[in-house]
Short mmCIF file of C-alpha atoms and ligand atoms in Angstrom, two decimals:
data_model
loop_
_atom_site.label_atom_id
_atom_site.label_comp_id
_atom_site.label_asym_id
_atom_site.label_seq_id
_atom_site.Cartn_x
_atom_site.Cartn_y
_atom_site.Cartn_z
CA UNK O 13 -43.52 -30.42 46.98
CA UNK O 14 -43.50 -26.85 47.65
CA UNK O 15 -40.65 -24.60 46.30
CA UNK O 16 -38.79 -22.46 48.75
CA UNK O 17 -39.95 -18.83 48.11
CA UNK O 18 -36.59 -17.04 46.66
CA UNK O 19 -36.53 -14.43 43.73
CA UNK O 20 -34.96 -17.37 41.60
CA UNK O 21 -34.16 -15.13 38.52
CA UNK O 22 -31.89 -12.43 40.48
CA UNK O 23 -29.70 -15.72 41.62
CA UNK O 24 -26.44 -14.80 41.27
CA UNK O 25 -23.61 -17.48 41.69
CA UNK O 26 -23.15 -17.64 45.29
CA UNK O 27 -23.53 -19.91 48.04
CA UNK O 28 -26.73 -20.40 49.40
CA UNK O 29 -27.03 -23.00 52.27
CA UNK O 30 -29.56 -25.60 51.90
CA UNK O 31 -31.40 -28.10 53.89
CA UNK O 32 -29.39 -31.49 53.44
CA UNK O 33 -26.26 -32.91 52.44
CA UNK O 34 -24.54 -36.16 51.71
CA UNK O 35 -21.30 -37.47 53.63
CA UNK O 36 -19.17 -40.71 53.64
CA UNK O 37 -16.04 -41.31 56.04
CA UNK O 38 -13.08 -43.26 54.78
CA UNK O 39 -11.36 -44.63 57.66
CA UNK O 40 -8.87 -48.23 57.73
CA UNK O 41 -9.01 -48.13 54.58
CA UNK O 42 -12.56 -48.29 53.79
CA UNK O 43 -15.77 -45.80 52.86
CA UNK O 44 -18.47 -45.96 55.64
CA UNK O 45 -22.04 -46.42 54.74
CA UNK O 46 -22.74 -42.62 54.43
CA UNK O 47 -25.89 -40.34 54.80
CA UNK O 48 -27.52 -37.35 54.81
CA UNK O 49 -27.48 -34.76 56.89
CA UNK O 50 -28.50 -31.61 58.47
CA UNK O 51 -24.92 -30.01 59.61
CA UNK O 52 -23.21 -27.81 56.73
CA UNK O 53 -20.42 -27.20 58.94
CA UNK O 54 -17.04 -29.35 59.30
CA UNK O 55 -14.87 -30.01 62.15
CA UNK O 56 -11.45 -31.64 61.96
CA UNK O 57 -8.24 -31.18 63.65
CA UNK O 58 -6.07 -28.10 63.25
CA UNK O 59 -3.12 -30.31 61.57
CA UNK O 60 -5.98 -32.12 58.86
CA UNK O 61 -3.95 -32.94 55.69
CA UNK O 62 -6.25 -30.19 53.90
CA UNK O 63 -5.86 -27.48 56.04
CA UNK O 64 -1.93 -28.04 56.16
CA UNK O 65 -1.02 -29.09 52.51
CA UNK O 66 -4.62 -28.42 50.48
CA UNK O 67 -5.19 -32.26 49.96
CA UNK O 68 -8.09 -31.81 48.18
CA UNK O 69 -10.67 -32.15 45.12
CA UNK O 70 -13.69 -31.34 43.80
CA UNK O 71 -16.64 -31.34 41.37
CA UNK O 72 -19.11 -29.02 39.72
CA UNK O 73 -22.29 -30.21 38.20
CA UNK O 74 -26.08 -28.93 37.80
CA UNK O 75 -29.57 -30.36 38.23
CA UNK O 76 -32.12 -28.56 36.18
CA UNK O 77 -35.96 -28.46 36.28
CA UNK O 78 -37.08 -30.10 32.48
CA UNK O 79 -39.49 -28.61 30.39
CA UNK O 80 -41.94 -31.21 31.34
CA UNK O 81 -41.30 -30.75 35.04
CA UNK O 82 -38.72 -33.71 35.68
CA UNK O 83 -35.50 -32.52 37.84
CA UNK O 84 -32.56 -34.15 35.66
CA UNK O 85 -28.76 -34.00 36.32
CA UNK O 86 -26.23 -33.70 33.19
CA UNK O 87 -23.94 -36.29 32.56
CA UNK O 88 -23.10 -37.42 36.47
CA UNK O 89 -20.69 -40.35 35.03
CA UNK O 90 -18.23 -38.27 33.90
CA UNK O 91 -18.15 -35.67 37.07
CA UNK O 92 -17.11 -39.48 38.73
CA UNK O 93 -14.71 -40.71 36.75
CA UNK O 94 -13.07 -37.24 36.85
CA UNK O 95 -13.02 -37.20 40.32
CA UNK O 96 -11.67 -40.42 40.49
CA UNK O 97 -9.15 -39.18 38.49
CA UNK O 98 -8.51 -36.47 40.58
CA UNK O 99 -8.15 -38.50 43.66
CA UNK O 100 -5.80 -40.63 41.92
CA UNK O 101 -3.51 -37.70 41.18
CA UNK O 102 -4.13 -36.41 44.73
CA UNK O 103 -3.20 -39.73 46.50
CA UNK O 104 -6.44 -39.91 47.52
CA UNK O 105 -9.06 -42.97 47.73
CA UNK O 106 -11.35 -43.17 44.67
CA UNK O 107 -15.20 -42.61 46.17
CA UNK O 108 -16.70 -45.56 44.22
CA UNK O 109 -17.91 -44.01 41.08
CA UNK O 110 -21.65 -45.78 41.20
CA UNK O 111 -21.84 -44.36 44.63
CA UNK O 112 -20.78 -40.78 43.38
CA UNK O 113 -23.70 -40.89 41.21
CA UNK O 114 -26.04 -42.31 44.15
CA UNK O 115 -24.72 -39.32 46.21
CA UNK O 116 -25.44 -36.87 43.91
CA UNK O 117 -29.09 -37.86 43.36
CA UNK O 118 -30.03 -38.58 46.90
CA UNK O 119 -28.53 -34.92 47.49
CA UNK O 120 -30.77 -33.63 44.88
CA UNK O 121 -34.13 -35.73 45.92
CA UNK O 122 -33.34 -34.40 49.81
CA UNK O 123 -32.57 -30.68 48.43
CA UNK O 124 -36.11 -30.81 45.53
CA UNK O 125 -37.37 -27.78 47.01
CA UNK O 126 -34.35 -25.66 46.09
CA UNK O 127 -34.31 -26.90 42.51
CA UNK O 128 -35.30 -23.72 40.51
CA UNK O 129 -37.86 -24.18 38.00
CA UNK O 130 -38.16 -24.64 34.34
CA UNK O 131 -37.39 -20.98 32.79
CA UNK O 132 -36.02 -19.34 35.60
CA UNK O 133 -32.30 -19.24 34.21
CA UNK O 134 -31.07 -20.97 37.36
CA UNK O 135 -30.04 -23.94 38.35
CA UNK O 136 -29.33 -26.07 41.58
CA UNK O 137 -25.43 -26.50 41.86
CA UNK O 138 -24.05 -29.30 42.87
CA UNK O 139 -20.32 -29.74 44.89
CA UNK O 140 -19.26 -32.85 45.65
CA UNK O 141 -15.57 -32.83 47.20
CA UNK O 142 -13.48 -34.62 48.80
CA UNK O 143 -10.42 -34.04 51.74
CA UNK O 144 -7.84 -35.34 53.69
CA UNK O 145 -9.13 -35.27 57.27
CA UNK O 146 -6.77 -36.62 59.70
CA UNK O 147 -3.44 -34.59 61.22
CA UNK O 148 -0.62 -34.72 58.95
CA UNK O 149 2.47 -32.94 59.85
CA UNK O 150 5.17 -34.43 57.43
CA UNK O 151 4.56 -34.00 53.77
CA UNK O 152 2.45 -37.19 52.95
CA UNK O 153 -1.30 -37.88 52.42
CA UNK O 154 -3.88 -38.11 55.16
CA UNK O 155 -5.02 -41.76 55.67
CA UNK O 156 -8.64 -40.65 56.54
CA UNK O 157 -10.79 -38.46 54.40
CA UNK O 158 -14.08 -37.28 54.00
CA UNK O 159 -16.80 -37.33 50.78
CA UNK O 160 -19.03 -34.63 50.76
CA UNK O 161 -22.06 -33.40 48.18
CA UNK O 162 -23.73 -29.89 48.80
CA UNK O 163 -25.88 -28.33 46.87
CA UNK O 164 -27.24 -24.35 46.32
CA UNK O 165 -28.93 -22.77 43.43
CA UNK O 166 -27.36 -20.56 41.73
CA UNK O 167 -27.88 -17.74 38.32
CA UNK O 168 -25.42 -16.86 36.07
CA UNK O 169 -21.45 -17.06 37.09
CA UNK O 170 -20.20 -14.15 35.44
CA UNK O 171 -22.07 -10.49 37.25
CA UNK O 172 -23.92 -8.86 34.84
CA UNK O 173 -25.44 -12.29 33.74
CA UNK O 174 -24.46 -13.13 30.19
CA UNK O 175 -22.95 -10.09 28.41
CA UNK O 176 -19.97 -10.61 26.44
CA UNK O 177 -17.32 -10.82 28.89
CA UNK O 178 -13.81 -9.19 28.90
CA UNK O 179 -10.39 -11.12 28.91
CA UNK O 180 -7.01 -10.48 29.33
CA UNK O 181 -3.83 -12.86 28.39
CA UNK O 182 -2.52 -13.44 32.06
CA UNK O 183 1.02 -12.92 32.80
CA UNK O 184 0.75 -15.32 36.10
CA UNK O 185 0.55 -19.50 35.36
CA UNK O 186 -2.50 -22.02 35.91
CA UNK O 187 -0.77 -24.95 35.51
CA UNK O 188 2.85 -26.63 35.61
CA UNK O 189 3.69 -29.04 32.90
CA UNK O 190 3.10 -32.64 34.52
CA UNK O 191 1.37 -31.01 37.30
CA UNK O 192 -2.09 -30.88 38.07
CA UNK O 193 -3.82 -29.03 35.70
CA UNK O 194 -5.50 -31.70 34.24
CA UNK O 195 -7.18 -32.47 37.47
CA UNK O 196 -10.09 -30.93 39.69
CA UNK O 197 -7.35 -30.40 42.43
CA UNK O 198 -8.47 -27.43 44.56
CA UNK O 199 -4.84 -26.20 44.41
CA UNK O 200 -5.24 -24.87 41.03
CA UNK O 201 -7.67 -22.95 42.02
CA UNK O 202 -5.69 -21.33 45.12
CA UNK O 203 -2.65 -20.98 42.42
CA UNK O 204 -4.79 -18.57 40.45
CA UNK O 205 -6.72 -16.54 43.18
CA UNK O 206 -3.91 -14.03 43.12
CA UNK O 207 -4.50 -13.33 39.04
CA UNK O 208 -8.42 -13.50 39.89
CA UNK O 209 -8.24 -10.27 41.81
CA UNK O 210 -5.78 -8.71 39.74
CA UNK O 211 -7.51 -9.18 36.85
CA UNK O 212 -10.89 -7.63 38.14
CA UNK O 213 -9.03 -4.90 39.88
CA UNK O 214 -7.88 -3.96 35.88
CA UNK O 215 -11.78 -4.25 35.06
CA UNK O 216 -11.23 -7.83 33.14
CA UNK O 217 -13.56 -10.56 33.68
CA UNK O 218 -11.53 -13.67 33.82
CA UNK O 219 -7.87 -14.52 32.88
CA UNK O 220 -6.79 -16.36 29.63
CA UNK O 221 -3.87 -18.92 30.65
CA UNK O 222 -1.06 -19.32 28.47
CA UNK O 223 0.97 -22.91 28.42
CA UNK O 224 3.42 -22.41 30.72
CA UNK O 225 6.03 -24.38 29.53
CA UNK O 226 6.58 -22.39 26.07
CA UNK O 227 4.06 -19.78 27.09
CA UNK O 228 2.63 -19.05 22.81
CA UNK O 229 -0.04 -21.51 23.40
CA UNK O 230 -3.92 -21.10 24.89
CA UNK O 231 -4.68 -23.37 27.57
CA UNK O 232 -8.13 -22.05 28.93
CA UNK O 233 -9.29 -20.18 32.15
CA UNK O 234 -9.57 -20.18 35.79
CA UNK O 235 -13.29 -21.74 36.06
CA UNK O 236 -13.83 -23.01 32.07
CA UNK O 237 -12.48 -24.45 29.00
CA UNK O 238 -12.36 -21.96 25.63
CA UNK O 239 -14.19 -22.31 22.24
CA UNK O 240 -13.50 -20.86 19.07
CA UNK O 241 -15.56 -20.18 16.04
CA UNK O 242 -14.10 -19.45 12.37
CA UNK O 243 -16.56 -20.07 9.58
CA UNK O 244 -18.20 -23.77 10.27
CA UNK O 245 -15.78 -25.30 12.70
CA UNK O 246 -15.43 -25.07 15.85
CA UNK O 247 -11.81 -25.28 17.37
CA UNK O 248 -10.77 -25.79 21.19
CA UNK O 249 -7.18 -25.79 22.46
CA UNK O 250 -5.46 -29.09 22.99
CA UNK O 251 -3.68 -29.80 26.23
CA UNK O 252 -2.21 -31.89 28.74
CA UNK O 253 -2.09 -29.57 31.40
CA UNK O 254 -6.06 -28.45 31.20
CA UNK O 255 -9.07 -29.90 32.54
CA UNK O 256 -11.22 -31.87 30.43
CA UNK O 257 -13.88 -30.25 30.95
CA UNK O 258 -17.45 -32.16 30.23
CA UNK O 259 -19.36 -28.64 28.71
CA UNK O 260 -16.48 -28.45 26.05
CA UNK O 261 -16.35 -32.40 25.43
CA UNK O 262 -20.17 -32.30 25.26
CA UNK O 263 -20.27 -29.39 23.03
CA UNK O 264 -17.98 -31.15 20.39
CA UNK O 265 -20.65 -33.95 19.88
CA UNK O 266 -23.19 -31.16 20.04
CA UNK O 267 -21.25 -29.27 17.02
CA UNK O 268 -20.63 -32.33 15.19
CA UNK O 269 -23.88 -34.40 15.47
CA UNK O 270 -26.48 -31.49 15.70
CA UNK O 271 -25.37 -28.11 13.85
CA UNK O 272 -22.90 -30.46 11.54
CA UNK O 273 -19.68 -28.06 12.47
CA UNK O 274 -16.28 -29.18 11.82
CA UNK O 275 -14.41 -29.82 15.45
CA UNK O 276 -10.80 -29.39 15.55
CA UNK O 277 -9.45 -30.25 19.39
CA UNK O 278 -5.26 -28.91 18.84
CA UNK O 279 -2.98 -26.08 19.79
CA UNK O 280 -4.54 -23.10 19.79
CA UNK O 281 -1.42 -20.53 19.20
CA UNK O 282 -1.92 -17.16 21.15
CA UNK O 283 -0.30 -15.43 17.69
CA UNK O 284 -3.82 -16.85 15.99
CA UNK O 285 -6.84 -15.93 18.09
CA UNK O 286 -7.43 -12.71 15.71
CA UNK O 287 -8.14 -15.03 12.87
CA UNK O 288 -12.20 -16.11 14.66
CA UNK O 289 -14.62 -14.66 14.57
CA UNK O 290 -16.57 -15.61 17.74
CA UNK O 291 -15.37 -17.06 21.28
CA UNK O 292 -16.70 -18.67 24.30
CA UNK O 293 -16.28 -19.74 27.57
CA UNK O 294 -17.85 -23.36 28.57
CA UNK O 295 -18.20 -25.37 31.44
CA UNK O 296 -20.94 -26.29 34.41
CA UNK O 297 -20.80 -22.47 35.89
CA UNK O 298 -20.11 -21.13 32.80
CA UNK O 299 -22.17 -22.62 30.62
CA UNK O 300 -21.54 -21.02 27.71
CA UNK O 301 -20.66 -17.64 28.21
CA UNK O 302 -19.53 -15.49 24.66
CA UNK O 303 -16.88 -13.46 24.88
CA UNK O 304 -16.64 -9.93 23.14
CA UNK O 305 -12.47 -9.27 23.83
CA UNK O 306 -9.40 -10.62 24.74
CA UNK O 307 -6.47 -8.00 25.50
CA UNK O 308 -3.13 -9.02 24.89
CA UNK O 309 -0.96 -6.51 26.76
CA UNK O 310 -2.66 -3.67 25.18
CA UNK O 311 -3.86 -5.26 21.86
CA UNK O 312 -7.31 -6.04 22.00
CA UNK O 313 -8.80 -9.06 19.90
CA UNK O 314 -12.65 -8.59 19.17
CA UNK O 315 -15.23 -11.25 19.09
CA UNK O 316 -18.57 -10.92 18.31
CA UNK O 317 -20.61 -12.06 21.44
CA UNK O 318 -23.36 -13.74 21.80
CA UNK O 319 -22.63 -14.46 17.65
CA UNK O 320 -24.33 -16.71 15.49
CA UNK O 321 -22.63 -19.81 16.43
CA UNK O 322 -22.08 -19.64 19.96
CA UNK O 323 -25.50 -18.75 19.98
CA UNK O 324 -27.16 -21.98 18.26
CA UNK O 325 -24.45 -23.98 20.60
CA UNK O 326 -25.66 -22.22 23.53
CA UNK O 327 -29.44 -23.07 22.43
CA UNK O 328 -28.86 -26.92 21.25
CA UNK O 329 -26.72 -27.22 24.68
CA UNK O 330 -29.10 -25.85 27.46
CA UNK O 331 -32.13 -26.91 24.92
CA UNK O 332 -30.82 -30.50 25.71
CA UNK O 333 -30.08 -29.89 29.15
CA UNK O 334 -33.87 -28.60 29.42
CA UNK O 335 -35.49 -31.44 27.78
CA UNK O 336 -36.38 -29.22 25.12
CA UNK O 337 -34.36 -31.43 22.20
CA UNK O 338 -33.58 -34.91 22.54
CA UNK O 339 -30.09 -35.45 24.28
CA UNK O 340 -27.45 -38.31 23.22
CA UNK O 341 -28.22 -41.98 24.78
CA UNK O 342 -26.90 -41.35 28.84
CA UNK O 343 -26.54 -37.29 28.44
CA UNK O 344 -29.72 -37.44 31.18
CA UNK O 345 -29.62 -38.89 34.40
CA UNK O 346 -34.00 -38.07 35.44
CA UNK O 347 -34.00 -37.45 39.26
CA UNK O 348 -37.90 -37.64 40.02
N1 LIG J 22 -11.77 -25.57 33.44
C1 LIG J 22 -11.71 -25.27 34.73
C2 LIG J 22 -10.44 -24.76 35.28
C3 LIG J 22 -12.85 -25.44 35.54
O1 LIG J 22 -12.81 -25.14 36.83
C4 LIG J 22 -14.04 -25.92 34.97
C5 LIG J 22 -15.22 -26.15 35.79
O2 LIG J 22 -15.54 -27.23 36.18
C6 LIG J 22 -14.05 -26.21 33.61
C7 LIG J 22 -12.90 -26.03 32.88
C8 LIG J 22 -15.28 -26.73 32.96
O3 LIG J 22 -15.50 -28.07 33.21
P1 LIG J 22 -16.95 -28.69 33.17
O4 LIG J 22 -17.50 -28.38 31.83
O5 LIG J 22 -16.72 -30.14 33.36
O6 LIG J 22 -17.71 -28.07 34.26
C1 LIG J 23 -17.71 -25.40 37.57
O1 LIG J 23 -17.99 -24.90 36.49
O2 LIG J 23 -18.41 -26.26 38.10
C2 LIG J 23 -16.50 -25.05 38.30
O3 LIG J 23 -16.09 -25.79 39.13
C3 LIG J 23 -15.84 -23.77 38.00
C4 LIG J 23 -15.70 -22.93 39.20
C5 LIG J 23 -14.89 -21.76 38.78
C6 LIG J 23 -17.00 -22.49 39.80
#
């Protein structure tokens, strides 16, 4: 199979359309047979659930090309039974979670050309998402909906690839307690678009969110879960109202079983982030991404980077996502 001829390293993390994509129908209660297909664009009435009262959810994940040239997707089961999760939340029907997985590989087989390979430092992104299709006028959810996996290849999320990037406390909310945070509902994400472009208008990377209940705690930020380093342990905020995200949950195993860290998953207080010595940003866009400040209404935290920690973290991670070192029993779902 012949690659498609694109300047994979300069990928950035944008969308890209590519040649196929997989869609299932729920309608009377049940999920049609679903398929692939050629048509990237949507159509649905004016009044569909989504468009009126964002019934929706999503997924991020990543096929890689393997050392030994096998395309391999990272931990698919847990992408489903998060987005089950989500649509449970959301009011929405659970897409079996065997056929999530199908999905996702048939949308990778159909879309092999666009899988960038082995040492390029780019990946094939996968979306799978789901919305509420049918016009709904009162508040209530849709009763049809539609399953959807696309795929594009992206580089590195943050510009400038993976310099240390630059935080800032954020003064808006994520999350409500009870709400949603917890979930892969797309309304989280249109809650902190505002912040977003605040926060790069003031020449910061990405937001830190507080709890917003007692607002002294660190929950994590708009597109990944944060990592902390002091001496040999590794320590990630606890919380109810963040998404468990499967780069941070992976990681712990990875500190624990590989580099033999000590992992300590609790509240993170915002009046202690001076005392590490490194941070990081993880999840499927992110991977792990170090950061080299936080600013906290003019006080600035330092971190050092790409430091010795995240940096073996970052290797044993992607060097298991590569095929390079041998991954925990069902880490690898092999493609072809
Ligand atoms: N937190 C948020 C808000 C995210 O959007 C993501 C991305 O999926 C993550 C954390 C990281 O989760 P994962 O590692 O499962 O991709
Ligand atoms: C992902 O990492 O897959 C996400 O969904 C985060 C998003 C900000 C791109």
């Amino acid at each position: 199979m012949e690659k498609k001829n694109i300047d994979w390293s300069s990928l950035g993390f944008a969308y890209v359309q590519t040649d196929m994509r997989y869609v299932s129908n729920y309608k009377n209660g049940a999920w049609d047979d679903g398929c692939l297909t050629d048509q990237a664009n949507v159509t649905m009435s004016e009044c569909a659930c989504v468009l009126q009262y964002a019934q929706t959810c999503f997924e991020g994940m990543k096929a890689y090309t393997t050392q030994d040239g096998h395309i391999v997707c990272f931990r698919p089961d847990l992408n489903a039974q998060r987005m089950a999760a989500s649509c449970r939340r959301l009011k929405m029907p659970v897409f079996p979670e065997d056929r999530f997985v199908k999905a996702v590989v048939e949308t990778v087989r159909a879309n092999a050309a666009w899988v960038p390979p082995y040492g390029s430092g780019a990946s094939l992104y996968l979306r799978p998402f789901m919305f509420g299709s049918d016009a709904i006028i009162g508040v209530k959810p849709a009763t049809e909906f539609q399953f959807r996996v696309f795929a594009t290849p992206v580089g590195p999320y943050f510009k400038g690839g993976i310099k240390p990037l630059k935080l800032r406390i954020c003064d808006y909310d994520r999350a409500a307690p009870r709400g949603t945070g917890h979930v892969k509902a797309g309304l989280n994400y249109a809650m902190s678009l505002y912040a977003i472009v605040d926060a790069h208008e003031q020449g910061y990377d990405e937001n830190v969110y507080l709890d917003s209940g007692s607002r002294t705690f660190i929950e994590e930020t708009g597109g990944a879960n944060i990592v902390f380093i002091k001496g040999n342990t590794l320590v990630t905020p606890k919380s109810d109202t963040i998404l468990p995200s499967i780069t941070r949950r992976s990681l712990v195993q990875v500190a624990k079983d590989y580099l033999g860290m000590e992992v300590e998953e609790r509240e993170v207080a915002l009046s202690e982030i001076g005392d590490f010595t490194e941070c990081g940003l993880c999840g499927t866009a992110a991977v792990i991404s170090p950061v080299g400040t936080i600013v906290d209404h003019g006080k600035e935290i330092h971190y050092a980077g790409f430091g010795p920690t995240i940096q073996k973290l970052y290797d044993t991670l992607t060097g298991i996502q590569m095929g390079r070192i041998p991954a925990p029993e069902g880490w690898i779902e092999v493609i072809e």
